[in-house]
Amino acid sequence: AEGPSASHGKEHQSFMSPQERIKETDDYKRADEEEWNRRNEVIRQQSLRAKLIREKKREQNLRVEKQKESNLRIEKRLLELKTQLSASKKQVEEADTLRPKIRSHLNRVLMGSKYFPVVAQRLGLTKTSGPHSEAELTKVYRKALLKYHPDRASRTSTLKEKVYNEEVFKVLQTAFKAFKH
C-alpha cells in the first residue's frame, strides 16, 4: 500500500534535522502563528501611538500657528493704536498752538463783551442790532450751540475750524449763562 510518494515522504523526513521536524508539528505552527499575530499587534499598537503623536503635533502646530496669527493681529492693532495716539498728540499740540491766536481774534471781534445779545450780534448770529426778546435769544443760542458744538462741527472741519468752534462754543455758553442769571 505504500507508493512511491509515501516512501519519498519518509525518505524526505529522514533527511530532515530534528529542528526541522519540530517546525512541521501543529504545536510549532500554532505557536509560530501566535508569535506573528503578537508581533503584528505590537506593530499595530506602535503605529497607533505614532499616529496619535503625529496628530498631537499637528494640533500643537495649529495652535502655535493660530497663536502667531493672533499675535500678529495684536501687534498690527497695537501699531495702529500707537499711530493714532501719536497723531492725536500731534493734533492736540497743534490745537494748543492755535488756541491763543483764536481766543485773541474772538476777543477783538467781541471787543471784550460778555453780554449775550452783543456776543450774538458780533458773531453774526442775530440779524439786527435792535433789542431781542429772551425767547428769540434762547432760540439763537440753541441754534448756535448746534452749529458750534465741538462734536458736531469736528466731523468735516479742519483743525483750525475745530478749535475756533470750540472757543466760540465756550464763549456762547459763558455769555448765555451770565445773561440768564
PDB file of C-alpha atoms in Angstrom:
ATOM      1  CA  ALA A   1       0.000   0.000   0.000  1.00  0.00           C
ATOM      2  CA  GLU A   2       2.980   2.192   0.171  1.00  0.00           C
ATOM      3  CA  GLY A   3       3.504   4.036  -3.014  1.00  0.00           C
ATOM      4  CA  PRO A   4       6.459   5.832  -4.349  1.00  0.00           C
ATOM      5  CA  SER A   5       5.274   9.157  -2.900  1.00  0.00           C
ATOM      6  CA  ALA A   6       4.834   7.694   0.599  1.00  0.00           C
ATOM      7  CA  SER A   7       8.317   6.307   0.584  1.00  0.00           C
ATOM      8  CA  HIS A   8       9.515   9.582  -0.796  1.00  0.00           C
ATOM      9  CA  GLY A   9       7.815  11.407   2.184  1.00  0.00           C
ATOM     10  CA  LYS A  10       9.522   9.109   4.687  1.00  0.00           C
ATOM     11  CA  GLU A  11      12.755   9.475   2.839  1.00  0.00           C
ATOM     12  CA  HIS A  12      12.298  13.257   2.953  1.00  0.00           C
ATOM     13  CA  GLN A  13      11.651  13.100   6.732  1.00  0.00           C
ATOM     14  CA  SER A  14      14.775  11.030   7.238  1.00  0.00           C
ATOM     15  CA  PHE A  15      16.820  13.819   5.671  1.00  0.00           C
ATOM     16  CA  MET A  16      15.245  16.436   7.979  1.00  0.00           C
ATOM     17  CA  SER A  17      17.084  17.557  11.074  1.00  0.00           C
ATOM     18  CA  PRO A  18      15.302  17.282  14.423  1.00  0.00           C
ATOM     19  CA  GLN A  19      14.845  21.099  14.456  1.00  0.00           C
ATOM     20  CA  GLU A  20      13.165  20.974  11.054  1.00  0.00           C
ATOM     21  CA  ARG A  21      10.894  18.159  12.220  1.00  0.00           C
ATOM     22  CA  ILE A  22       9.738  20.313  15.168  1.00  0.00           C
ATOM     23  CA  LYS A  23       8.802  23.076  12.716  1.00  0.00           C
ATOM     24  CA  GLU A  24       6.436  20.677  10.996  1.00  0.00           C
ATOM     25  CA  THR A  25       4.392  19.940  14.127  1.00  0.00           C
ATOM     26  CA  ASP A  26       0.979  21.522  14.742  1.00  0.00           C
ATOM     27  CA  ASP A  27       2.068  22.967  18.099  1.00  0.00           C
ATOM     28  CA  TYR A  28       5.017  24.715  16.484  1.00  0.00           C
ATOM     29  CA  LYS A  29       2.852  26.077  13.661  1.00  0.00           C
ATOM     30  CA  ARG A  30       0.265  27.349  16.155  1.00  0.00           C
ATOM     31  CA  ALA A  31       2.977  28.937  18.316  1.00  0.00           C
ATOM     32  CA  ASP A  32       4.553  30.492  15.218  1.00  0.00           C
ATOM     33  CA  GLU A  33       1.207  31.918  14.103  1.00  0.00           C
ATOM     34  CA  GLU A  34       0.586  33.297  17.618  1.00  0.00           C
ATOM     35  CA  GLU A  35       4.036  34.899  17.582  1.00  0.00           C
ATOM     36  CA  TRP A  36       3.331  36.535  14.215  1.00  0.00           C
ATOM     37  CA  ASN A  37      -0.048  37.745  15.477  1.00  0.00           C
ATOM     38  CA  ARG A  38       1.587  39.129  18.626  1.00  0.00           C
ATOM     39  CA  ARG A  39       4.267  40.889  16.576  1.00  0.00           C
ATOM     40  CA  ASN A  40       1.644  42.316  14.223  1.00  0.00           C
ATOM     41  CA  GLU A  41      -0.339  43.553  17.235  1.00  0.00           C
ATOM     42  CA  VAL A  42       2.789  45.213  18.647  1.00  0.00           C
ATOM     43  CA  ILE A  43       3.425  46.862  15.280  1.00  0.00           C
ATOM     44  CA  ARG A  44      -0.218  47.963  15.064  1.00  0.00           C
ATOM     45  CA  GLN A  45      -0.030  49.445  18.594  1.00  0.00           C
ATOM     46  CA  GLN A  46       3.205  51.250  17.717  1.00  0.00           C
ATOM     47  CA  SER A  47       1.592  52.554  14.555  1.00  0.00           C
ATOM     48  CA  LEU A  48      -1.429  53.833  16.505  1.00  0.00           C
ATOM     49  CA  ARG A  49       0.856  55.529  19.062  1.00  0.00           C
ATOM     50  CA  ALA A  50       2.850  57.134  16.253  1.00  0.00           C
ATOM     51  CA  LYS A  51      -0.378  58.302  14.612  1.00  0.00           C
ATOM     52  CA  LEU A  52      -1.576  59.817  17.892  1.00  0.00           C
ATOM     53  CA  ILE A  53       1.764  61.562  18.345  1.00  0.00           C
ATOM     54  CA  ARG A  54       1.561  62.960  14.781  1.00  0.00           C
ATOM     55  CA  GLU A  55      -1.998  64.181  15.416  1.00  0.00           C
ATOM     56  CA  LYS A  56      -0.960  65.831  18.692  1.00  0.00           C
ATOM     57  CA  LYS A  57       1.964  67.522  16.938  1.00  0.00           C
ATOM     58  CA  ARG A  58      -0.326  68.667  14.135  1.00  0.00           C
ATOM     59  CA  GLU A  59      -2.791  70.082  16.683  1.00  0.00           C
ATOM     60  CA  GLN A  60       0.045  71.731  18.569  1.00  0.00           C
ATOM     61  CA  ASN A  61       1.387  73.218  15.334  1.00  0.00           C
ATOM     62  CA  LEU A  62      -2.094  74.524  14.513  1.00  0.00           C
ATOM     63  CA  ARG A  63      -2.343  76.085  17.970  1.00  0.00           C
ATOM     64  CA  VAL A  64       1.084  77.655  17.529  1.00  0.00           C
ATOM     65  CA  GLU A  65       0.094  79.000  14.086  1.00  0.00           C
ATOM     66  CA  LYS A  66      -3.169  80.402  15.454  1.00  0.00           C
ATOM     67  CA  GLN A  67      -1.257  81.992  18.324  1.00  0.00           C
ATOM     68  CA  LYS A  68       1.226  83.500  15.863  1.00  0.00           C
ATOM     69  CA  GLU A  69      -1.630  84.874  13.752  1.00  0.00           C
ATOM     70  CA  SER A  70      -3.287  86.253  16.862  1.00  0.00           C
ATOM     71  CA  ASN A  71      -0.019  87.847  17.966  1.00  0.00           C
ATOM     72  CA  LEU A  72       0.431  89.402  14.527  1.00  0.00           C
ATOM     73  CA  ARG A  73      -3.099  90.835  14.650  1.00  0.00           C
ATOM     74  CA  ILE A  74      -2.428  92.194  18.125  1.00  0.00           C
ATOM     75  CA  GLU A  75       0.887  93.722  17.039  1.00  0.00           C
ATOM     76  CA  LYS A  76      -0.775  95.268  13.994  1.00  0.00           C
ATOM     77  CA  ARG A  77      -3.586  96.720  16.114  1.00  0.00           C
ATOM     78  CA  LEU A  78      -1.064  97.976  18.658  1.00  0.00           C
ATOM     79  CA  LEU A  79       0.869  99.718  15.891  1.00  0.00           C
ATOM     80  CA  GLU A  80      -2.369 101.279  14.614  1.00  0.00           C
ATOM     81  CA  LEU A  81      -3.204 102.499  18.106  1.00  0.00           C
ATOM     82  CA  LYS A  82       0.284 103.908  18.595  1.00  0.00           C
ATOM     83  CA  THR A  83      -0.007 105.710  15.268  1.00  0.00           C
ATOM     84  CA  GLN A  84      -3.424 107.090  16.229  1.00  0.00           C
ATOM     85  CA  LEU A  85      -2.098 108.167  19.613  1.00  0.00           C
ATOM     86  CA  SER A  86       0.844 109.897  18.003  1.00  0.00           C
ATOM     87  CA  ALA A  87      -1.461 111.650  15.522  1.00  0.00           C
ATOM     88  CA  SER A  88      -3.793 112.661  18.369  1.00  0.00           C
ATOM     89  CA  LYS A  89      -0.907 114.046  20.404  1.00  0.00           C
ATOM     90  CA  LYS A  90       0.310 115.991  17.398  1.00  0.00           C
ATOM     91  CA  GLN A  91      -3.202 117.313  16.788  1.00  0.00           C
ATOM     92  CA  VAL A  92      -3.554 118.374  20.436  1.00  0.00           C
ATOM     93  CA  GLU A  93      -0.208 120.148  20.261  1.00  0.00           C
ATOM     94  CA  GLU A  94      -1.253 121.958  17.083  1.00  0.00           C
ATOM     95  CA  ALA A  95      -4.600 122.879  18.653  1.00  0.00           C
ATOM     96  CA  ASP A  96      -2.812 124.228  21.709  1.00  0.00           C
ATOM     97  CA  THR A  97      -0.698 126.491  19.485  1.00  0.00           C
ATOM     98  CA  LEU A  98      -3.784 127.708  17.589  1.00  0.00           C
ATOM     99  CA  ARG A  99      -5.983 128.269  20.649  1.00  0.00           C
ATOM    100  CA  PRO A 100      -4.356 131.528  21.927  1.00  0.00           C
ATOM    101  CA  LYS A 101      -4.490 133.084  18.455  1.00  0.00           C
ATOM    102  CA  ILE A 102      -8.162 132.201  18.058  1.00  0.00           C
ATOM    103  CA  ARG A 103      -9.003 133.485  21.548  1.00  0.00           C
ATOM    104  CA  SER A 104      -7.238 136.745  20.731  1.00  0.00           C
ATOM    105  CA  HIS A 105      -9.191 137.011  17.460  1.00  0.00           C
ATOM    106  CA  LEU A 106     -12.501 136.368  19.262  1.00  0.00           C
ATOM    107  CA  ASN A 107     -11.680 138.998  21.913  1.00  0.00           C
ATOM    108  CA  ARG A 108     -11.042 141.545  19.140  1.00  0.00           C
ATOM    109  CA  VAL A 109     -14.309 140.616  17.382  1.00  0.00           C
ATOM    110  CA  LEU A 110     -16.311 140.716  20.617  1.00  0.00           C
ATOM    111  CA  MET A 111     -14.439 143.772  21.867  1.00  0.00           C
ATOM    112  CA  GLY A 112     -14.291 142.193  25.306  1.00  0.00           C
ATOM    113  CA  SER A 113     -18.071 141.987  25.677  1.00  0.00           C
ATOM    114  CA  LYS A 114     -19.536 139.096  27.687  1.00  0.00           C
ATOM    115  CA  TYR A 115     -23.176 140.215  27.315  1.00  0.00           C
ATOM    116  CA  PHE A 116     -25.008 137.560  25.239  1.00  0.00           C
ATOM    117  CA  PRO A 117     -27.057 139.840  22.956  1.00  0.00           C
ATOM    118  CA  VAL A 118     -23.868 141.730  21.996  1.00  0.00           C
ATOM    119  CA  VAL A 119     -21.883 138.489  21.604  1.00  0.00           C
ATOM    120  CA  ALA A 120     -24.604 137.013  19.365  1.00  0.00           C
ATOM    121  CA  GLN A 121     -24.721 140.154  17.221  1.00  0.00           C
ATOM    122  CA  ARG A 122     -20.922 140.432  16.832  1.00  0.00           C
ATOM    123  CA  LEU A 123     -20.644 136.742  15.915  1.00  0.00           C
ATOM    124  CA  GLY A 124     -23.323 137.289  13.293  1.00  0.00           C
ATOM    125  CA  LEU A 125     -25.901 135.094  14.963  1.00  0.00           C
ATOM    126  CA  THR A 126     -28.599 137.789  15.079  1.00  0.00           C
ATOM    127  CA  LYS A 127     -29.623 139.825  12.061  1.00  0.00           C
ATOM    128  CA  THR A 128     -30.394 143.190  13.611  1.00  0.00           C
ATOM    129  CA  SER A 129     -28.737 145.147  16.356  1.00  0.00           C
ATOM    130  CA  GLY A 130     -32.039 146.139  17.967  1.00  0.00           C
ATOM    131  CA  PRO A 131     -33.485 144.661  21.141  1.00  0.00           C
ATOM    132  CA  HIS A 132     -34.443 140.989  21.089  1.00  0.00           C
ATOM    133  CA  SER A 133     -36.786 139.094  23.343  1.00  0.00           C
ATOM    134  CA  GLU A 134     -35.428 136.495  25.706  1.00  0.00           C
ATOM    135  CA  ALA A 135     -37.243 133.760  23.718  1.00  0.00           C
ATOM    136  CA  GLU A 136     -35.588 134.914  20.470  1.00  0.00           C
ATOM    137  CA  LEU A 137     -32.166 134.965  22.140  1.00  0.00           C
ATOM    138  CA  THR A 138     -32.735 131.498  23.596  1.00  0.00           C
ATOM    139  CA  LYS A 139     -33.621 130.240  20.113  1.00  0.00           C
ATOM    140  CA  VAL A 140     -30.483 131.881  18.683  1.00  0.00           C
ATOM    141  CA  TYR A 141     -28.420 130.357  21.498  1.00  0.00           C
ATOM    142  CA  ARG A 142     -29.727 126.837  20.848  1.00  0.00           C
ATOM    143  CA  LYS A 143     -29.099 127.113  17.100  1.00  0.00           C
ATOM    144  CA  ALA A 144     -25.602 128.427  17.756  1.00  0.00           C
ATOM    145  CA  LEU A 145     -24.870 125.577  20.165  1.00  0.00           C
ATOM    146  CA  LEU A 146     -25.783 123.076  17.463  1.00  0.00           C
ATOM    147  CA  LYS A 147     -23.707 124.935  14.890  1.00  0.00           C
ATOM    148  CA  TYR A 148     -20.591 125.315  17.055  1.00  0.00           C
ATOM    149  CA  HIS A 149     -20.779 122.185  19.208  1.00  0.00           C
ATOM    150  CA  PRO A 150     -17.313 120.522  19.110  1.00  0.00           C
ATOM    151  CA  ASP A 151     -18.684 117.025  18.482  1.00  0.00           C
ATOM    152  CA  ARG A 152     -20.910 118.096  15.602  1.00  0.00           C
ATOM    153  CA  ALA A 153     -18.558 120.578  13.993  1.00  0.00           C
ATOM    154  CA  SER A 154     -15.494 118.329  14.132  1.00  0.00           C
ATOM    155  CA  ARG A 155     -16.707 115.831  11.548  1.00  0.00           C
ATOM    156  CA  THR A 156     -15.670 117.696   8.429  1.00  0.00           C
ATOM    157  CA  SER A 157     -13.721 120.670   9.748  1.00  0.00           C
ATOM    158  CA  THR A 158     -10.050 121.457   9.617  1.00  0.00           C
ATOM    159  CA  LEU A 159      -8.172 121.630  12.880  1.00  0.00           C
ATOM    160  CA  LYS A 160      -8.326 125.419  12.873  1.00  0.00           C
ATOM    161  CA  GLU A 161     -12.121 125.327  12.362  1.00  0.00           C
ATOM    162  CA  LYS A 162     -12.486 122.760  15.154  1.00  0.00           C
ATOM    163  CA  VAL A 163     -10.550 124.914  17.621  1.00  0.00           C
ATOM    164  CA  TYR A 164     -12.493 128.014  16.507  1.00  0.00           C
ATOM    165  CA  ASN A 165     -15.804 126.179  17.047  1.00  0.00           C
ATOM    166  CA  GLU A 166     -14.692 125.004  20.499  1.00  0.00           C
ATOM    167  CA  GLU A 167     -13.755 128.531  21.531  1.00  0.00           C
ATOM    168  CA  VAL A 168     -16.972 130.072  20.165  1.00  0.00           C
ATOM    169  CA  PHE A 169     -18.951 127.355  21.946  1.00  0.00           C
ATOM    170  CA  LYS A 170     -17.248 128.233  25.256  1.00  0.00           C
ATOM    171  CA  VAL A 171     -17.867 131.962  24.736  1.00  0.00           C
ATOM    172  CA  LEU A 172     -21.535 131.342  23.905  1.00  0.00           C
ATOM    173  CA  GLN A 173     -22.063 129.176  26.980  1.00  0.00           C
ATOM    174  CA  THR A 174     -20.375 131.666  29.291  1.00  0.00           C
ATOM    175  CA  ALA A 175     -22.230 134.670  27.842  1.00  0.00           C
ATOM    176  CA  PHE A 176     -25.647 132.969  27.884  1.00  0.00           C
ATOM    177  CA  LYS A 177     -25.147 131.716  31.430  1.00  0.00           C
ATOM    178  CA  ALA A 178     -24.314 135.268  32.551  1.00  0.00           C
ATOM    179  CA  PHE A 179     -27.314 136.609  30.558  1.00  0.00           C
ATOM    180  CA  LYS A 180     -29.762 134.191  32.226  1.00  0.00           C
ATOM    181  CA  HIS A 181     -28.620 134.973  35.773  1.00  0.00           C
TER     182      HIS A 181
END
